[in-house]
mmCIF file of C-alpha atoms in Angstrom:
data_model
loop_
_atom_site.group_PDB
_atom_site.id
_atom_site.type_symbol
_atom_site.label_atom_id
_atom_site.label_comp_id
_atom_site.label_asym_id
_atom_site.label_seq_id
_atom_site.Cartn_x
_atom_site.Cartn_y
_atom_site.Cartn_z
ATOM 1 C CA UNK A 1 161.655 90.848 174.518
ATOM 2 C CA UNK A 2 159.266 88.421 173.093
ATOM 3 C CA UNK A 3 158.210 89.060 169.499
ATOM 4 C CA UNK A 4 154.474 89.401 168.746
ATOM 5 C CA UNK A 5 153.055 86.316 167.255
ATOM 6 C CA UNK A 6 152.021 86.701 163.614
ATOM 7 C CA UNK A 7 148.594 85.317 162.755
ATOM 8 C CA UNK A 8 148.753 82.046 160.863
ATOM 9 C CA UNK A 9 148.512 82.431 157.046
ATOM 10 C CA UNK A 10 145.287 81.196 155.574
ATOM 11 C CA UNK A 11 145.888 79.508 152.277
ATOM 12 C CA UNK A 12 144.206 81.142 149.287
ATOM 13 C CA UNK A 13 141.029 79.514 148.179
ATOM 14 C CA UNK A 14 141.598 78.144 144.712
ATOM 15 C CA UNK A 15 138.600 77.549 142.550
ATOM 16 C CA UNK A 16 137.853 74.079 141.405
ATOM 17 C CA UNK A 17 139.317 73.207 138.107
ATOM 18 C CA UNK A 18 136.634 73.185 135.395
ATOM 19 C CA UNK A 19 135.707 69.838 133.896
ATOM 20 C CA UNK A 20 136.036 69.525 130.185
ATOM 21 C CA UNK A 21 135.153 66.871 127.544
ATOM 22 C CA UNK A 22 138.770 67.054 126.370
ATOM 23 C CA UNK A 23 141.711 69.205 127.353
ATOM 24 C CA UNK A 24 145.423 69.537 126.426
ATOM 25 C CA UNK A 25 147.983 72.122 125.382
ATOM 26 C CA UNK A 26 147.212 73.876 122.159
ATOM 27 C CA UNK A 27 148.826 76.695 120.262
ATOM 28 C CA UNK A 28 146.394 79.183 118.755
ATOM 29 C CA UNK A 29 146.787 81.907 116.022
ATOM 30 C CA UNK A 30 143.920 84.248 115.444
ATOM 31 C CA UNK A 31 143.280 86.368 112.297
ATOM 32 C CA UNK A 32 145.075 89.369 113.879
ATOM 33 C CA UNK A 33 147.961 87.431 115.553
ATOM 34 C CA UNK A 34 151.417 87.490 114.114
ATOM 35 C CA UNK A 35 152.474 84.113 115.606
ATOM 36 C CA UNK A 36 151.100 81.112 117.567
ATOM 37 C CA UNK A 37 150.549 81.425 121.294
ATOM 38 C CA UNK A 38 150.483 78.486 123.607
ATOM 39 C CA UNK A 39 147.443 77.879 125.905
ATOM 40 C CA UNK A 40 145.980 75.165 128.038
ATOM 41 C CA UNK A 41 142.694 74.520 126.197
ATOM 42 C CA UNK A 42 139.582 72.729 127.205
ATOM 43 C CA UNK A 43 136.308 71.921 125.386
ATOM 44 C CA UNK A 44 133.077 72.197 127.394
ATOM 45 C CA UNK A 45 129.759 72.292 125.588
ATOM 46 C CA UNK A 46 129.988 74.207 122.333
ATOM 47 C CA UNK A 47 132.776 76.501 123.661
ATOM 48 C CA UNK A 48 136.582 76.315 123.639
ATOM 49 C CA UNK A 49 138.244 77.797 126.735
ATOM 50 C CA UNK A 50 141.864 78.908 126.827
ATOM 51 C CA UNK A 51 143.920 79.208 130.104
ATOM 52 C CA UNK A 52 147.445 80.443 130.737
ATOM 53 C CA UNK A 53 148.317 77.154 132.506
ATOM 54 C CA UNK A 54 146.690 73.862 133.405
ATOM 55 C CA UNK A 55 146.430 75.032 137.116
ATOM 56 C CA UNK A 56 144.227 78.081 136.367
ATOM 57 C CA UNK A 57 140.502 78.001 136.896
ATOM 58 C CA UNK A 58 139.760 81.275 135.112
ATOM 59 C CA UNK A 59 140.002 81.284 131.391
ATOM 60 C CA UNK A 60 141.565 84.261 129.553
ATOM 61 C CA UNK A 61 139.872 83.615 126.239
ATOM 62 C CA UNK A 62 137.041 81.603 124.855
ATOM 63 C CA UNK A 63 135.766 80.661 121.459
ATOM 64 C CA UNK A 64 132.085 79.819 120.745
ATOM 65 C CA UNK A 65 131.528 77.104 118.101
ATOM 66 C CA UNK A 66 127.968 78.255 117.225
ATOM 67 C CA UNK A 67 129.107 79.667 113.909
ATOM 68 C CA UNK A 68 130.973 76.453 112.990
ATOM 69 C CA UNK A 69 131.526 75.813 109.193
ATOM 70 C CA UNK A 70 134.247 73.143 108.861
ATOM 71 C CA UNK A 71 137.622 71.832 109.989
ATOM 72 C CA UNK A 72 140.592 71.676 107.600
ATOM 73 C CA UNK A 73 144.086 70.256 107.714
ATOM 74 C CA UNK A 74 145.817 73.073 105.866
ATOM 75 C CA UNK A 75 149.529 73.218 106.499
ATOM 76 C CA UNK A 76 151.196 76.630 106.519
ATOM 77 C CA UNK A 77 153.930 76.966 103.966
ATOM 78 C CA UNK A 78 156.404 78.426 106.540
ATOM 79 C CA UNK A 79 156.128 75.442 108.899
ATOM 80 C CA UNK A 80 159.321 73.510 109.533
ATOM 81 C CA UNK A 81 158.050 70.813 111.932
ATOM 82 C CA UNK A 82 155.595 67.948 111.535
ATOM 83 C CA UNK A 83 152.885 68.931 108.958
ATOM 84 C CA UNK A 84 150.376 66.630 110.677
ATOM 85 C CA UNK A 85 149.988 68.738 113.758
ATOM 86 C CA UNK A 86 148.322 71.714 112.200
ATOM 87 C CA UNK A 87 144.529 72.231 111.594
ATOM 88 C CA UNK A 88 142.203 75.161 111.036
ATOM 89 C CA UNK A 89 138.807 75.915 112.506
ATOM 90 C CA UNK A 90 136.631 77.824 110.031
ATOM 91 C CA UNK A 91 133.760 79.924 111.449
ATOM 92 C CA UNK A 92 131.364 82.101 109.588
ATOM 93 C CA UNK A 93 133.157 85.345 110.615
ATOM 94 C CA UNK A 94 136.752 84.188 111.042
ATOM 95 C CA UNK A 95 139.309 81.388 110.733
ATOM 96 C CA UNK A 96 141.515 80.341 113.557
ATOM 97 C CA UNK A 97 144.663 78.147 113.073
ATOM 98 C CA UNK A 98 145.853 75.681 115.682
ATOM 99 C CA UNK A 99 148.951 73.700 116.287
ATOM 100 C CA UNK A 100 148.638 70.532 118.401
ATOM 101 C CA UNK A 101 151.352 68.612 120.265
ATOM 102 C CA UNK A 102 151.150 65.496 118.076
ATOM 103 C CA UNK A 103 149.075 63.869 115.282
ATOM 104 C CA UNK A 104 147.084 61.956 117.887
ATOM 105 C CA UNK A 105 146.232 65.141 119.746
ATOM 106 C CA UNK A 106 145.174 66.812 116.488
ATOM 107 C CA UNK A 107 142.840 63.932 115.634
ATOM 108 C CA UNK A 108 141.419 63.985 119.214
ATOM 109 C CA UNK A 109 140.648 67.760 118.992
ATOM 110 C CA UNK A 110 138.966 67.404 115.587
ATOM 111 C CA UNK A 111 136.957 64.391 116.746
ATOM 112 C CA UNK A 112 135.596 66.108 119.935
ATOM 113 C CA UNK A 113 134.809 69.307 118.151
ATOM 114 C CA UNK A 114 132.864 67.511 115.483
ATOM 115 C CA UNK A 115 131.093 65.390 118.134
ATOM 116 C CA UNK A 116 129.712 68.428 119.977
ATOM 117 C CA UNK A 117 128.883 70.386 116.882
ATOM 118 C CA UNK A 118 127.196 67.659 114.816
ATOM 119 C CA UNK A 119 126.009 65.577 117.757
ATOM 120 C CA UNK A 120 127.508 62.342 116.356
ATOM 121 C CA UNK A 121 130.777 60.489 116.742
ATOM 122 C CA UNK A 122 132.834 61.039 113.516
ATOM 123 C CA UNK A 123 133.925 57.891 111.651
ATOM 124 C CA UNK A 124 136.437 59.363 109.179
ATOM 125 C CA UNK A 125 139.218 60.096 111.626
ATOM 126 C CA UNK A 126 142.266 58.024 112.690
ATOM 127 C CA UNK A 127 141.079 57.081 116.164
ATOM 128 C CA UNK A 128 141.487 54.194 118.498
ATOM 129 C CA UNK A 129 138.452 52.352 120.048
ATOM 130 C CA UNK A 130 139.226 53.978 123.416
ATOM 131 C CA UNK A 131 139.088 57.406 121.757
ATOM 132 C CA UNK A 132 135.777 56.660 120.141
ATOM 133 C CA UNK A 133 134.350 55.560 123.553
ATOM 134 C CA UNK A 134 135.511 58.869 125.120
ATOM 135 C CA UNK A 135 133.717 60.766 122.340
ATOM 136 C CA UNK A 136 130.505 58.680 122.878
ATOM 137 C CA UNK A 137 130.546 59.650 126.491
ATOM 138 C CA UNK A 138 131.060 63.290 125.651
ATOM 139 C CA UNK A 139 128.099 63.023 123.126
ATOM 140 C CA UNK A 140 125.815 61.694 125.944
ATOM 141 C CA UNK A 141 126.710 64.536 128.141
ATOM 142 C CA UNK A 142 126.293 67.061 125.433
ATOM 143 C CA UNK A 143 122.839 65.774 124.587
ATOM 144 C CA UNK A 144 121.723 65.892 128.224
ATOM 145 C CA UNK A 145 123.153 69.405 128.531
ATOM 146 C CA UNK A 146 121.336 70.685 125.468
ATOM 147 C CA UNK A 147 118.054 69.074 126.499
ATOM 148 C CA UNK A 148 118.005 71.478 129.477
ATOM 149 C CA UNK A 149 118.950 74.711 127.628
ATOM 150 C CA UNK A 150 117.877 76.592 124.533
ATOM 151 C CA UNK A 151 120.156 76.759 121.405
ATOM 152 C CA UNK A 152 121.819 80.109 120.562
ATOM 153 C CA UNK A 153 119.492 80.614 117.556
ATOM 154 C CA UNK A 154 116.383 80.499 119.765
ATOM 155 C CA UNK A 155 115.071 84.086 120.279
ATOM 156 C CA UNK A 156 111.938 85.205 121.985
ATOM 157 C CA UNK A 157 110.634 87.400 119.101
ATOM 158 C CA UNK A 158 107.421 87.433 117.128
ATOM 159 C CA UNK A 159 106.864 86.136 113.567
ATOM 160 C CA UNK A 160 107.379 89.567 112.033
ATOM 161 C CA UNK A 161 110.445 90.365 114.112
ATOM 162 C CA UNK A 162 112.044 87.077 113.113
ATOM 163 C CA UNK A 163 111.587 87.946 109.452
ATOM 164 C CA UNK A 164 113.107 91.370 109.961
ATOM 165 C CA UNK A 165 116.128 89.996 111.831
ATOM 166 C CA UNK A 166 116.884 87.474 109.083
ATOM 167 C CA UNK A 167 116.463 90.159 106.491
ATOM 168 C CA UNK A 168 118.568 92.781 108.234
ATOM 169 C CA UNK A 169 121.421 90.493 109.241
ATOM 170 C CA UNK A 170 121.821 87.988 106.381
ATOM 171 C CA UNK A 171 125.480 87.262 107.296
ATOM 172 C CA UNK A 172 124.454 86.002 110.802
ATOM 173 C CA UNK A 173 122.506 83.086 109.527
ATOM 174 C CA UNK A 174 119.142 82.255 107.829
ATOM 175 C CA UNK A 175 117.473 79.894 110.391
ATOM 176 C CA UNK A 176 115.836 81.094 113.596
ATOM 177 C CA UNK A 177 113.814 79.393 116.360
ATOM 178 C CA UNK A 178 111.120 81.322 118.191
ATOM 179 C CA UNK A 179 108.191 80.628 120.433
ATOM 180 C CA UNK A 180 104.987 79.512 118.594
ATOM 181 C CA UNK A 181 102.241 82.073 118.201
ATOM 182 C CA UNK A 182 99.715 79.441 119.475
ATOM 183 C CA UNK A 183 101.267 79.550 122.943
ATOM 184 C CA UNK A 184 102.248 76.612 125.058
ATOM 185 C CA UNK A 185 105.543 74.751 124.630
ATOM 186 C CA UNK A 186 105.354 74.593 120.829
ATOM 187 C CA UNK A 187 108.101 76.156 118.725
ATOM 188 C CA UNK A 188 108.235 77.679 115.327
ATOM 189 C CA UNK A 189 111.101 77.680 112.822
ATOM 190 C CA UNK A 190 111.573 80.679 110.529
ATOM 191 C CA UNK A 191 113.966 80.428 107.510
ATOM 192 C CA UNK A 192 114.919 82.818 104.776
ATOM 193 C CA UNK A 193 116.673 81.980 101.480
ATOM 194 C CA UNK A 194 117.161 83.836 98.223
ATOM 195 C CA UNK A 195 115.797 82.246 94.984
ATOM 196 C CA UNK A 196 116.368 84.007 91.694
ATOM 197 C CA UNK A 197 116.935 87.281 93.427
ATOM 198 C CA UNK A 198 113.772 87.018 95.472
ATOM 199 C CA UNK A 199 113.654 86.545 99.214
ATOM 200 C CA UNK A 200 111.759 83.338 100.220
ATOM 201 C CA UNK A 201 110.619 83.122 103.913
ATOM 202 C CA UNK A 202 109.245 79.856 105.258
ATOM 203 C CA UNK A 203 107.759 79.016 108.743
ATOM 204 C CA UNK A 204 107.681 75.494 110.217
ATOM 205 C CA UNK A 205 105.869 74.201 113.267
ATOM 206 C CA UNK A 206 107.464 72.042 115.874
ATOM 207 C CA UNK A 207 105.130 70.439 118.388
ATOM 208 C CA UNK A 208 106.107 69.507 121.978
ATOM 209 C CA UNK A 209 104.930 66.041 122.813
ATOM 210 C CA UNK A 210 106.193 65.060 126.237
ATOM 211 C CA UNK A 211 109.991 65.167 126.381
ATOM 212 C CA UNK A 212 110.356 65.200 122.590
ATOM 213 C CA UNK A 213 109.883 67.689 119.810
ATOM 214 C CA UNK A 214 108.086 66.654 116.668
ATOM 215 C CA UNK A 215 108.721 68.539 113.435
ATOM 216 C CA UNK A 216 105.399 68.934 111.655
ATOM 217 C CA UNK A 217 106.389 68.100 108.019
ATOM 218 C CA UNK A 218 105.101 65.575 105.481
ATOM 219 C CA UNK A 219 106.923 62.830 107.374
ATOM 220 C CA UNK A 220 106.967 64.028 111.097
ATOM 221 C CA UNK A 221 110.366 63.633 112.662
ATOM 222 C CA UNK A 222 110.904 63.316 116.427
ATOM 223 C CA UNK A 223 113.832 64.992 118.125
ATOM 224 C CA UNK A 224 115.044 64.760 121.768
ATOM 225 C CA UNK A 225 116.010 68.453 122.043
ATOM 226 C CA UNK A 226 115.758 71.718 120.176
ATOM 227 C CA UNK A 227 119.363 71.338 119.136
ATOM 228 C CA UNK A 228 118.362 68.180 117.375
ATOM 229 C CA UNK A 229 115.684 70.153 115.594
ATOM 230 C CA UNK A 230 118.292 72.691 114.368
ATOM 231 C CA UNK A 231 120.545 69.829 113.198
ATOM 232 C CA UNK A 232 117.609 68.236 111.311
ATOM 233 C CA UNK A 233 117.047 71.399 109.323
ATOM 234 C CA UNK A 234 120.796 71.927 108.717
ATOM 235 C CA UNK A 235 121.537 68.334 107.689
ATOM 236 C CA UNK A 236 118.391 67.872 105.489
ATOM 237 C CA UNK A 237 119.201 71.023 103.487
ATOM 238 C CA UNK A 238 122.903 70.179 102.778
ATOM 239 C CA UNK A 239 124.007 72.976 105.126
ATOM 240 C CA UNK A 240 122.123 75.497 103.084
ATOM 241 C CA UNK A 241 120.391 76.629 106.336
ATOM 242 C CA UNK A 242 122.678 78.147 108.926
ATOM 243 C CA UNK A 243 121.644 78.817 112.570
ATOM 244 C CA UNK A 244 121.097 82.521 113.241
ATOM 245 C CA UNK A 245 123.826 83.930 115.610
ATOM 246 C CA UNK A 246 124.458 87.585 116.163
ATOM 247 C CA UNK A 247 128.140 88.539 116.346
ATOM 248 C CA UNK A 248 129.202 89.475 119.885
ATOM 249 C CA UNK A 249 132.825 90.410 119.297
ATOM 250 C CA UNK A 250 132.466 93.683 121.226
ATOM 251 C CA UNK A 251 131.755 94.043 124.959
ATOM 252 C CA UNK A 252 128.774 96.072 126.162
ATOM 253 C CA UNK A 253 129.996 96.712 129.783
ATOM 254 C CA UNK A 254 133.094 98.697 130.664
ATOM 255 C CA UNK A 255 135.373 97.040 133.157
ATOM 256 C CA UNK A 256 138.915 97.202 134.559
ATOM 257 C CA UNK A 257 141.390 95.176 136.616
ATOM 258 C CA UNK A 258 141.680 96.134 140.235
ATOM 259 C CA UNK A 259 143.679 94.806 143.218
ATOM 260 C CA UNK A 260 141.667 93.419 146.129
ATOM 261 C CA UNK A 261 142.391 95.293 149.364
ATOM 262 C CA UNK A 262 142.029 92.214 151.516
ATOM 263 C CA UNK A 263 144.129 89.524 149.761
ATOM 264 C CA UNK A 264 145.895 91.560 147.113
ATOM 265 C CA UNK A 265 144.593 89.486 144.232
ATOM 266 C CA UNK A 266 143.718 91.192 140.996
ATOM 267 C CA UNK A 267 140.084 90.953 140.035
ATOM 268 C CA UNK A 268 137.947 92.225 137.159
ATOM 269 C CA UNK A 269 135.522 94.969 138.190
ATOM 270 C CA UNK A 270 132.775 96.295 136.027
ATOM 271 C CA UNK A 271 132.610 100.049 136.007
ATOM 272 C CA UNK A 272 129.327 101.738 136.732
ATOM 273 C CA UNK A 273 128.929 104.957 134.874
ATOM 274 C CA UNK A 274 126.309 107.333 136.373
ATOM 275 C CA UNK A 275 123.596 108.414 134.006
ATOM 276 C CA UNK A 276 123.886 111.999 132.875
ATOM 277 C CA UNK A 277 121.093 114.227 134.061
ATOM 278 C CA UNK A 278 118.528 114.848 131.450
ATOM 279 C CA UNK A 279 118.350 118.485 130.336
ATOM 280 C CA UNK A 280 114.582 118.101 129.855
ATOM 281 C CA UNK A 281 112.229 116.763 127.263
ATOM 282 C CA UNK A 282 113.427 117.338 123.805
ATOM 283 C CA UNK A 283 111.602 116.894 120.566
ATOM 284 C CA UNK A 284 112.745 114.100 118.332
ATOM 285 C CA UNK A 285 114.437 114.917 114.978
ATOM 286 C CA UNK A 286 111.509 113.530 113.098
ATOM 287 C CA UNK A 287 108.899 115.351 115.208
ATOM 288 C CA UNK A 288 106.558 118.004 114.077
ATOM 289 C CA UNK A 289 108.228 121.025 112.513
ATOM 290 C CA UNK A 290 107.517 124.629 113.424
ATOM 291 C CA UNK A 291 105.153 126.494 111.158
ATOM 292 C CA UNK A 292 106.624 129.555 109.315
ATOM 293 C CA UNK A 293 105.651 133.043 110.485
ATOM 294 C CA UNK A 294 102.290 134.257 109.428
ATOM 295 C CA UNK A 295 102.537 136.666 106.417
ATOM 296 C CA UNK A 296 100.963 140.004 107.147
ATOM 297 C CA UNK A 297 100.538 142.680 104.486
ATOM 298 C CA UNK A 298 99.949 146.256 105.815
ATOM 299 C CA UNK A 299 96.971 148.079 104.346
ATOM 300 C CA UNK A 300 96.755 151.823 104.159
ATOM 301 C CA UNK A 301 93.800 153.454 105.971
ATOM 302 C CA UNK A 302 92.866 155.600 102.930
ATOM 303 C CA UNK A 303 92.623 152.586 100.651
ATOM 304 C CA UNK A 304 90.626 150.310 102.923
ATOM 305 C CA UNK A 305 88.225 150.838 105.764
ATOM 306 C CA UNK A 306 88.857 148.837 108.998
ATOM 307 C CA UNK A 307 86.999 145.536 109.127
ATOM 308 C CA UNK A 308 84.088 145.147 111.356
ATOM 309 C CA UNK A 309 83.644 141.950 113.217
ATOM 310 C CA UNK A 310 80.307 140.150 113.655
ATOM 311 C CA UNK A 311 79.065 140.260 117.221
ATOM 312 C CA UNK A 312 78.069 136.570 117.008
ATOM 313 C CA UNK A 313 81.588 135.368 116.366
ATOM 314 C CA UNK A 314 83.730 133.902 119.058
ATOM 315 C CA UNK A 315 85.990 136.187 121.048
ATOM 316 C CA UNK A 316 89.068 133.915 120.564
ATOM 317 C CA UNK A 317 89.927 133.037 117.040
ATOM 318 C CA UNK A 318 92.992 131.978 115.079
ATOM 319 C CA UNK A 319 94.154 133.901 112.011
ATOM 320 C CA UNK A 320 94.441 131.448 109.160
ATOM 321 C CA UNK A 321 97.600 131.245 107.113
ATOM 322 C CA UNK A 322 97.193 133.301 103.952
ATOM 323 C CA UNK A 323 98.638 132.882 100.503
ATOM 324 C CA UNK A 324 100.060 136.446 100.370
ATOM 325 C CA UNK A 325 103.820 136.777 100.143
ATOM 326 C CA UNK A 326 105.598 137.274 103.498
ATOM 327 C CA UNK A 327 106.326 140.863 104.436
ATOM 328 C CA UNK A 328 109.834 141.908 105.305
ATOM 329 C CA UNK A 329 109.967 143.330 108.817
ATOM 330 C CA UNK A 330 113.035 144.866 110.390
ATOM 331 C CA UNK A 331 112.373 143.628 113.950
ATOM 332 C CA UNK A 332 110.911 140.289 112.964
ATOM 333 C CA UNK A 333 108.239 140.477 115.642
ATOM 334 C CA UNK A 334 105.612 138.529 113.785
ATOM 335 C CA UNK A 335 103.072 136.507 115.854
ATOM 336 C CA UNK A 336 103.116 132.755 115.154
ATOM 337 C CA UNK A 337 100.079 131.430 113.327
ATOM 338 C CA UNK A 338 98.766 129.479 116.338
ATOM 339 C CA UNK A 339 98.674 132.455 118.702
ATOM 340 C CA UNK A 340 95.263 133.683 119.649
ATOM 341 C CA UNK A 341 94.704 137.343 118.581
ATOM 342 C CA UNK A 342 92.274 139.329 120.772
ATOM 343 C CA UNK A 343 89.244 140.887 119.071
ATOM 344 C CA UNK A 344 89.946 144.458 117.976
ATOM 345 C CA UNK A 345 87.815 147.283 119.231
ATOM 346 C CA UNK A 346 84.734 148.188 117.125
ATOM 347 C CA UNK A 347 85.474 151.425 115.383
ATOM 348 C CA UNK A 348 82.968 154.083 114.489
ATOM 349 C CA UNK A 349 81.642 154.078 111.069
ATOM 350 C CA UNK A 350 83.196 156.757 108.987
ATOM 351 C CA UNK A 351 81.092 158.442 106.250
ATOM 352 C CA UNK A 352 83.433 159.013 103.257
ATOM 353 C CA UNK A 353 80.807 160.134 100.681
ATOM 354 C CA UNK A 354 77.553 162.167 100.970
ATOM 355 C CA UNK A 355 74.399 160.160 100.987
ATOM 356 C CA UNK A 356 72.037 160.365 98.036
ATOM 357 C CA UNK A 357 68.755 162.215 98.674
ATOM 358 C CA UNK A 358 65.841 159.860 99.209
ATOM 359 C CA UNK A 359 63.298 159.553 96.502
ATOM 360 C CA UNK A 360 59.887 160.892 97.625
ATOM 361 C CA UNK A 361 56.786 159.677 95.739
ATOM 362 C CA UNK A 362 54.554 162.334 94.098
ATOM 363 C CA UNK A 363 51.499 163.368 96.121
ATOM 364 C CA UNK A 364 48.092 162.483 94.902
ATOM 365 C CA UNK A 365 45.962 165.649 94.415
ATOM 366 C CA UNK A 366 42.636 163.791 94.885
ATOM 367 C CA UNK A 367 43.301 162.728 98.419
ATOM 368 C CA UNK A 368 45.299 165.770 99.748
ATOM 369 C CA UNK A 369 43.822 169.307 99.973
ATOM 370 C CA UNK A 370 45.512 172.215 98.392
ATOM 371 C CA UNK A 371 47.107 173.561 101.593
ATOM 372 C CA UNK A 372 48.735 170.301 102.551
ATOM 373 C CA UNK A 373 49.837 169.687 98.961
ATOM 374 C CA UNK A 374 51.518 173.090 99.022
ATOM 375 C CA UNK A 375 53.351 172.314 102.287
ATOM 376 C CA UNK A 376 54.498 168.932 100.950
ATOM 377 C CA UNK A 377 55.631 170.463 97.733
ATOM 378 C CA UNK A 378 57.620 173.038 99.601
ATOM 379 C CA UNK A 379 59.138 170.358 101.870
ATOM 380 C CA UNK A 380 60.103 168.225 98.957
ATOM 381 C CA UNK A 381 61.576 171.115 97.121
ATOM 382 C CA UNK A 382 63.629 171.978 100.182
ATOM 383 C CA UNK A 383 64.802 168.389 100.417
ATOM 384 C CA UNK A 384 65.749 168.047 96.764
ATOM 385 C CA UNK A 385 67.192 171.553 96.400
ATOM 386 C CA UNK A 386 68.611 172.573 99.830
ATOM 387 C CA UNK A 387 70.506 175.581 98.391
ATOM 388 C CA UNK A 388 67.330 177.246 96.838
ATOM 389 C CA UNK A 389 65.031 176.491 99.750
ATOM 390 C CA UNK A 390 65.063 179.958 101.407
ATOM 391 C CA UNK A 391 64.128 181.803 98.139
ATOM 392 C CA UNK A 392 61.236 179.389 97.466
ATOM 393 C CA UNK A 393 59.968 179.858 100.996
ATOM 394 C CA UNK A 394 59.975 183.701 100.555
ATOM 395 C CA UNK A 395 58.168 183.498 97.160
ATOM 396 C CA UNK A 396 55.471 181.240 98.621
ATOM 397 C CA UNK A 397 54.852 183.562 101.542
ATOM 398 C CA UNK A 398 54.566 186.559 99.203
ATOM 399 C CA UNK A 399 52.106 184.777 96.942
ATOM 400 C CA UNK A 400 49.903 183.718 99.889
ATOM 401 C CA UNK A 401 49.869 187.360 101.104
ATOM 402 C CA UNK A 402 48.704 188.635 97.723
ATOM 403 C CA UNK A 403 46.009 185.879 97.538
ATOM 404 C CA UNK A 404 44.627 186.875 100.951
ATOM 405 C CA UNK A 405 44.456 190.565 99.918
ATOM 406 C CA UNK A 406 42.530 189.702 96.737
ATOM 407 C CA UNK A 407 40.043 187.559 98.685
ATOM 408 C CA UNK A 408 39.581 190.462 101.140
ATOM 409 C CA UNK A 409 38.806 192.870 98.332
ATOM 410 C CA UNK A 410 36.394 190.418 96.720
ATOM 411 C CA UNK A 411 34.346 190.210 99.932
#
């Protein structure tokens, strides 16, 4: 029975090995490491890349030289080998120790690091002419690379934001490049230093003239790239100005290692976390606070008559917040101050006290006749003295009757 033919194996595609200015084996010891660990290291641009072997195309660690401070030849006291193979790289936020394979390898590493950081070939190292030539070639490549990209301390922020960044993160540097407020291709430089306990902020203008950048100072200085502009400020202030670089020691994206289903290779996959549903609009902590309940003081009906509203007032009104102390209610159902209270019904006017009798002016005898005067007098007496009115009426009727009898006898 013929066996089934297996498909031919396709060789795995290997990524092209990265090109470096300089590369060799290098042992590294970080601030949290107990001992040195061996890597295949390579310098490209202003970054050191570390690989598990010289056949790998994907680095496992990297170290950015933007926060470079200095290189030292400090020898650890516990070292038992050649003391000339150790050197330390001091950054603003950490110090990393290295162990090279030989003295020549150590000098090469120091020379290439200084070349890309200071953009010049060092002259105080023990190097051969061939080594200096290699560093000059690396310098030309680095200058061409930087001419096409912006330095790490260039941020697209405004003048005020630049000042706030330098003030808020003083440990990250005190020199920052930003776009000019005039627009175009011009650049501004913002610096912040402390003098006698006082913060001193300065702004400098850098004009773009063709392929070059001209620093607008008393003696204008021309630079080929923005990195040269940064180096000008750093070198002419005796390293008092340090390029601004925010620390990026922590990752912002969650990821994990996962095996590829097709070829079985392990790859790094960034995890996508779904956004939690929003429960709804919520007020910020610093938003407007709720007003306290409206204090209401109950008034007894016998002490105070109900208020009467003006007919011309608006139907909807808001009860103002009074200064009376808040009443204690058992149920706590007190309307909020901003709730509109409907207009109460107009109550009938209650007469609590008897009205005073009206004052009637005295009649004039010259104008009125006697009969009318008598009637007015009787009416006024009835009004003034309501209790004695029946008696007076009887008396008056009796007197009139007697008067009529007398007049009848006289006639």
